[in-house]
XYZ file of C-alpha atoms in Angstrom:
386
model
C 120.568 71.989 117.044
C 117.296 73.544 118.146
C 117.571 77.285 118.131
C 116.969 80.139 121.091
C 116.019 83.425 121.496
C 119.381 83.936 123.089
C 120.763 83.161 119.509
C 118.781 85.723 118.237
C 119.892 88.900 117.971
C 118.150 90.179 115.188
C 114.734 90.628 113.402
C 115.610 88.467 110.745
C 117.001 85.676 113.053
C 113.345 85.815 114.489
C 112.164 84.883 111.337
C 114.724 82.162 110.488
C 113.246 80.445 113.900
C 110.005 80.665 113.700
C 110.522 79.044 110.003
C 111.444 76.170 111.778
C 108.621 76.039 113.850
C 105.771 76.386 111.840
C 104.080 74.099 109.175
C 104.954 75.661 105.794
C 101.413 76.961 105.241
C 101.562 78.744 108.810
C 105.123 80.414 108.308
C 104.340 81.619 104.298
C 100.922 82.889 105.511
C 102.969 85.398 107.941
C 106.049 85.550 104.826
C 104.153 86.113 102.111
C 102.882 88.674 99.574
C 100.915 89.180 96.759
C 101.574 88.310 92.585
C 105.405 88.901 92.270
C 106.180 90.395 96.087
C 107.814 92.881 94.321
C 106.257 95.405 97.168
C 106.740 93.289 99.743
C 110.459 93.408 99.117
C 110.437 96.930 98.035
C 108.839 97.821 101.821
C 112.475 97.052 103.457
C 114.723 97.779 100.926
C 113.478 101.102 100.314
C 114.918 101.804 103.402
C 118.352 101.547 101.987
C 117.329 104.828 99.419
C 117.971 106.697 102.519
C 121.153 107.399 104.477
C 121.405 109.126 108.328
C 123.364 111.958 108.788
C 124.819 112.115 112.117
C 125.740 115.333 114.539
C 128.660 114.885 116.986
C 129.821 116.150 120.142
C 126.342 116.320 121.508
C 125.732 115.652 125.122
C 123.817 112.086 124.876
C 124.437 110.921 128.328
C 120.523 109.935 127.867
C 118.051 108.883 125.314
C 114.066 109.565 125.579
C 112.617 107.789 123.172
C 108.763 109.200 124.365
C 106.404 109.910 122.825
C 102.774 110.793 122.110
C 100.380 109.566 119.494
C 96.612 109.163 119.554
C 96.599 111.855 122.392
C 98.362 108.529 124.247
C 101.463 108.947 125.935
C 103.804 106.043 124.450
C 107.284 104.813 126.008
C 108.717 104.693 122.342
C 107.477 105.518 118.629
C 106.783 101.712 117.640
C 103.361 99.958 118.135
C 101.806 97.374 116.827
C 99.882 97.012 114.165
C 96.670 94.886 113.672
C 97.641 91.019 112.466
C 95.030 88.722 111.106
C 94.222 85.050 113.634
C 97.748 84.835 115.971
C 96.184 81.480 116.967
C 97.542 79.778 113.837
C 100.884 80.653 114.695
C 101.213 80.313 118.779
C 98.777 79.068 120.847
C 99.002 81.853 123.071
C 97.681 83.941 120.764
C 96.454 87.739 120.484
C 96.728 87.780 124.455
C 100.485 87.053 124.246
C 100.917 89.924 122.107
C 99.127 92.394 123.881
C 100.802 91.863 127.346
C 104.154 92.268 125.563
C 102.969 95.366 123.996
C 101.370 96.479 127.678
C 104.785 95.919 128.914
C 106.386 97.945 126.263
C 104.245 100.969 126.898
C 102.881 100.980 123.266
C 99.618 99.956 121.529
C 98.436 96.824 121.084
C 96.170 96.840 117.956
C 93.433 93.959 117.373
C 92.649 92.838 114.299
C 89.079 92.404 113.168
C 89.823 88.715 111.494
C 91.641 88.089 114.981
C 91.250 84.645 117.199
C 90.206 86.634 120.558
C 87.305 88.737 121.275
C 87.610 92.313 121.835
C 86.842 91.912 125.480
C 89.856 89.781 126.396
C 92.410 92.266 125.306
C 90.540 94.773 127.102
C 91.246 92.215 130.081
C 94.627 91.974 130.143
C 95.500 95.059 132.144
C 95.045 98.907 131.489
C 97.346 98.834 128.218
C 96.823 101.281 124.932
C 94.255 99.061 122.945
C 93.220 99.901 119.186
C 91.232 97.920 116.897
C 91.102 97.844 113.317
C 88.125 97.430 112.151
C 86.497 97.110 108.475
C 83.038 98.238 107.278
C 81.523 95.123 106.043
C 78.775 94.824 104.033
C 76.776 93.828 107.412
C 76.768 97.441 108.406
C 75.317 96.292 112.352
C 77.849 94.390 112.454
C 80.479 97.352 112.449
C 78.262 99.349 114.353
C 78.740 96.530 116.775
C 81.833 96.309 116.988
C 82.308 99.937 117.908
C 80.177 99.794 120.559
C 82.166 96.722 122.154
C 85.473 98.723 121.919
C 83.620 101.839 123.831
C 81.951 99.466 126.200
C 85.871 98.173 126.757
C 87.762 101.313 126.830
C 89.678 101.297 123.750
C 90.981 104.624 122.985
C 91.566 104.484 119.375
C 89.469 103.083 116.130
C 91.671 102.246 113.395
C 90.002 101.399 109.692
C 91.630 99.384 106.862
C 90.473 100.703 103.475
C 92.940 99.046 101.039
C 90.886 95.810 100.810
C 87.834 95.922 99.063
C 88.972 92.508 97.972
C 91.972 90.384 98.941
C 94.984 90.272 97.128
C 96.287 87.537 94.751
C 98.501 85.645 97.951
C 100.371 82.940 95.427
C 101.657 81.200 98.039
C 98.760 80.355 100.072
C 97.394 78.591 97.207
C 100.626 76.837 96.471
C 100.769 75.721 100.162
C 97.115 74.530 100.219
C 96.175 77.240 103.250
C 93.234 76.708 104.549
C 90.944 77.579 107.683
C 90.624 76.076 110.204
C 94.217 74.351 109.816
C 93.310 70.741 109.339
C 95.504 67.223 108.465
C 95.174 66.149 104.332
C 97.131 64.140 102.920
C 98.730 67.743 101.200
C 99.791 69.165 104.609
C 100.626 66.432 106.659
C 104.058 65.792 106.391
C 104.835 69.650 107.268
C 101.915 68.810 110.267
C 104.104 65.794 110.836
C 107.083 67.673 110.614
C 105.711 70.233 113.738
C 104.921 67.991 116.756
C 104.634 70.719 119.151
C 102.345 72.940 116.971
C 100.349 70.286 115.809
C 99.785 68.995 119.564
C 98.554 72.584 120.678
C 96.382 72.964 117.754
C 95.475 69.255 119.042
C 94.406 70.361 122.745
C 93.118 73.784 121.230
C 91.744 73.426 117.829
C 89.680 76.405 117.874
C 90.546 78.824 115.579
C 87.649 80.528 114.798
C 87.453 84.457 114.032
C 86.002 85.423 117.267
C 84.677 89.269 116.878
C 82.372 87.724 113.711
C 81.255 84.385 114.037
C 77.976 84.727 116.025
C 77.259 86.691 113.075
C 78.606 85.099 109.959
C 79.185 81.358 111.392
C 81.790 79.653 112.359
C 84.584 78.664 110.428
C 84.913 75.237 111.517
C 81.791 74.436 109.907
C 83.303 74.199 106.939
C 87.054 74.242 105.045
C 87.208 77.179 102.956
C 90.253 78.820 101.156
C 91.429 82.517 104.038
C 90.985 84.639 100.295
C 87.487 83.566 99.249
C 86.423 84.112 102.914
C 88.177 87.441 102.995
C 86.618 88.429 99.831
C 83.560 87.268 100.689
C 83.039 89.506 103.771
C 84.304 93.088 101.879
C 82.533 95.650 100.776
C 83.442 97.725 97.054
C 81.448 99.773 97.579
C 82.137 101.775 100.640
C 83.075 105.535 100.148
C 84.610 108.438 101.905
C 81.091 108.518 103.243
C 81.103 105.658 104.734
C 84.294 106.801 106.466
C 82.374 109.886 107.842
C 79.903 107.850 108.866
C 82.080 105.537 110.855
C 84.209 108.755 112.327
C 81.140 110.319 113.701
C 80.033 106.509 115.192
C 83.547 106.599 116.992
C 84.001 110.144 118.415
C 87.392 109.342 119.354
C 91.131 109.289 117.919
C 90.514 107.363 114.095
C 93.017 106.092 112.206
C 92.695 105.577 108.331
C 95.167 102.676 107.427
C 96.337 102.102 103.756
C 97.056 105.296 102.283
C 99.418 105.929 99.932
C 98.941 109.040 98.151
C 98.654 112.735 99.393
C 95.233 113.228 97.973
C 94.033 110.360 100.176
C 95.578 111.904 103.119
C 94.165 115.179 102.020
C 90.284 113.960 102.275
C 91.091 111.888 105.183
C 91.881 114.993 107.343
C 89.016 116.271 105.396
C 86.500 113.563 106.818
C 87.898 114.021 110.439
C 90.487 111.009 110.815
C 93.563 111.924 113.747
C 96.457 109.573 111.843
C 96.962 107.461 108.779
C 98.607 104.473 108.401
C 101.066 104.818 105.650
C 100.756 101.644 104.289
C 100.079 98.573 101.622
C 99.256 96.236 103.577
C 102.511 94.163 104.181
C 103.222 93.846 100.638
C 99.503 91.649 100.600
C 97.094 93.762 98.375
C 98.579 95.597 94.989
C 101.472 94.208 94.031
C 103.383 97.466 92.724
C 102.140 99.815 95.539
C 105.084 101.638 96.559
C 107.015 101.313 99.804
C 105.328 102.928 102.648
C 108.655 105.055 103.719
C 108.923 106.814 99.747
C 105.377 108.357 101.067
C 105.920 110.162 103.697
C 107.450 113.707 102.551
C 104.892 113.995 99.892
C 102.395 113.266 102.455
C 103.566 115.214 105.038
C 104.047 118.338 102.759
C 100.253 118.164 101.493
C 98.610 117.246 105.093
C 101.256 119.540 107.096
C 100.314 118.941 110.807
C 96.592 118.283 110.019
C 97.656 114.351 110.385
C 99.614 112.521 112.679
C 101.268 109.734 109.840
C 102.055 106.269 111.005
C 104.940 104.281 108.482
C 103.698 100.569 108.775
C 105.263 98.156 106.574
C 109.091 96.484 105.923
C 110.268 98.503 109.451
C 112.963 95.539 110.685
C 115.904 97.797 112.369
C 115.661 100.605 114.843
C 117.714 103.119 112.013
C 114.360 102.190 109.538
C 112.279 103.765 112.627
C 114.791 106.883 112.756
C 114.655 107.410 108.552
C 110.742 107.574 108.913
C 110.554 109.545 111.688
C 113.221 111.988 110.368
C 111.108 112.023 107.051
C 108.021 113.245 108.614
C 106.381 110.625 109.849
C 104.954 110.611 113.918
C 105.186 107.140 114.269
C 106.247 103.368 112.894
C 104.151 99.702 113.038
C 104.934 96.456 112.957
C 103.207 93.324 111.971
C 105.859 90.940 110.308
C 108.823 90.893 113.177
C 106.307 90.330 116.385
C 104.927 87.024 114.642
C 107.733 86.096 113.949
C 108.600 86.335 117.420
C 105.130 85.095 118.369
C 105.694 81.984 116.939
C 109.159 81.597 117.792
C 108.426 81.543 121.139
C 104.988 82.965 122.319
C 104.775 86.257 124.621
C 108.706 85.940 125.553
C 109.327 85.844 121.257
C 107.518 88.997 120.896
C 109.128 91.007 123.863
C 112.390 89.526 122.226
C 111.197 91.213 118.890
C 110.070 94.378 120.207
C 113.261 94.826 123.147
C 115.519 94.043 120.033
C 114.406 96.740 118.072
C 113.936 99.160 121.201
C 117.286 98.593 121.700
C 118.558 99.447 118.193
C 116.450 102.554 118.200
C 117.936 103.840 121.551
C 122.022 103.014 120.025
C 121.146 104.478 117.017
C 119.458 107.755 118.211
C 123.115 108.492 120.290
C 125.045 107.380 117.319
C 122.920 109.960 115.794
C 123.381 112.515 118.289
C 119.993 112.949 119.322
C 118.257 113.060 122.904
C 114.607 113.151 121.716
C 112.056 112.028 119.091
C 111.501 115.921 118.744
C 114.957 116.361 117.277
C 114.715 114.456 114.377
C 114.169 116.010 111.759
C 114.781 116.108 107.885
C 118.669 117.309 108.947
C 119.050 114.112 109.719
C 118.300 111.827 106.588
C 119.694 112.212 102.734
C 118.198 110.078 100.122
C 120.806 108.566 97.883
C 119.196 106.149 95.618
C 115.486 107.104 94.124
């Protein structure tokens, strides 16, 4: 029996469905990690170190789950985060995601190795837009790109410094990933196996990484591996100069993403960044890293309020937003649950994804016996295990 988002009533039911309706190179590109995924499983279950300590007889007749970050007013403390060509897992796309994330007052943050050019999220209404960006070894080409996002309002930069080369990703190799998707004799049957996918990716087979290929080519002239294109296009040898240099391009609220240790933090307030990103990457980079939510206090207690501090990675309930937040952090991502709602079911997946876990947040802050974001605080959280 075919399953619905009315049967869904949690993250990980998300993912269960869109399992079902994605080739098995499409879903483990979204599920996967790198060597052992021993930090991609770590990123959720480190959650778990951590118990809430409640406060009763509170007056919690109502919840404001407000907030600002990135001198943006935000309708809750969730955004989300930059996610590598949506097209291979809805046909709908980046553009899906960013009108759910318009409608949930949050930010909407496009990814440099995204499907849909930097001008089309700008076009889809007067929502908080970010973009992650890299700086490749084609140093215009960055420079470009953060002229586009002033040219199209975007009020925040964000910059992704934990891949100067990809990651080992076992599975995409074992599941013969490739771009652009394409039928061998390997990947038909799970093609096969898809009707409705493969028919979109049929009518639309353009899946080309739209912010870079008038300058690096097109994709679909050729069939390469996603790691030796990835690693192909970054830089080792960019420095914390480079990072000044691309803070003083932007002017505006910068956001440093994949830090993990306080000294990091420490010369990223240093070289005028707003916010990290707490983060390794989804558990897709070093294998090993630790779990973005162990960083925060040791963060927080070196940076102090020089940095506003972002947890992104393994956030699936509304009580792993309330542990981060109550551990210092101003703010959660998500990459992992909106695609899975993405390709569940296209923009109505993702608004399932993101109301689900609105929802959760908004029980679990009255459970908690707290009115405001502001009122968290380290009161409310014990680590147990750790």
């Amino acid at each position: 029996m075919a399953m619905r988002l009315s049967r869904c009533h949690n993250i990980a039911d998300l993912r269960r469905m869109a399992k079902r309706r994605l080739p098995a190179p499409m879903f483990h590109y979204i599920d996967g990690g790198s060597d052992d995924e021993w930090s991609l499983r770590r990123n959720t279950t480190a959650f778990d170190d951590y118990e809430l300590m409640p406060n009763y007889l509170r007056d919690i007749s109502t919840v404001d789950l407000g907030t600002t970050l990135l001198g943006q007013k935000l309708a809750w403390p969730v955004f989300l985060s930059p996610t590598g060509m949506s097209r291979l897992f809805h046909h709908q796309a980046e553009p899906a995601v960013a009108r759910a994330a318009q409608k949930f007052g949050t930010f909407y943050t496009l990814s440099t190795m995204g499907t849909t050019r930097i001008e089309e999220i700008a076009a889809q209404g007067t929502g908080r837009w970010m973009f992650q960006i890299y700086i490749l070894k084609d140093r215009a080409l960055t420079a470009e790109f953060v002229e586009r996002c002033k040219a199209a309002k975007y009020q925040a930069l964000c910059l992704t410094v934990d891949t100067a080369l990809a990651g080992n990703r076992e599975r995409d190799r074992v599941t013969g990933m490739v771009m652009p998707p394409r039928f061998t004799l390997k990947s038909f049957a799970s093609f096969a196996a898809h009707p409705r996918w493969a028919f979109h990716l049929l009518m639309n087979p353009d899946c080309q990484l739209a912010n870079v290929a008038h300058r690096v080519g097109g994709l679909s002239q050729s069939t390469v591996s996603l790691i030796d294109y990835v690693n192909g296009q970054f830089d080792r040898t960019v420095t914390w100069d480079d990072v000044a240099w691309l803070v003083e391009q932007w002017g505006g609220p910068f956001v440093l993403k994949g830090i993990q240790s306080p000294g990091d933090a420490k010369r990223a307030a240093e070289v005028g960044a707003t916010a990290v990103m707490i983060s390794n990457h989804g558990g897709r980079q070093l294998d090993a890293a630790p779990a973005p939510v162990d960083c925060i206090a040791p963060i927080r207690d070196v940076v102090g309020d020089q940095l506003e501090l972002i947890v992104d990675g393994g956030v699936r309930r509304g009580t792993h937003v309330i542990k981060a937040l109550a551990l210092g952090a101003n703010a959660c991502s998500i990459g992992r649950p909106y695609l899975y709602g993405l390709a569940a079911a296209g923009q109505p997946g993702v608004e399932h994804a993101l109301g689900l876990l609105r929802a959760e947040l908004e029980r679990s802050m009255a459970l908690l016996g707290c009115r405001t974001i502001a009122e968290l605080g380290p009161g409310h959280v014990r680590r147990v295990r750790g």
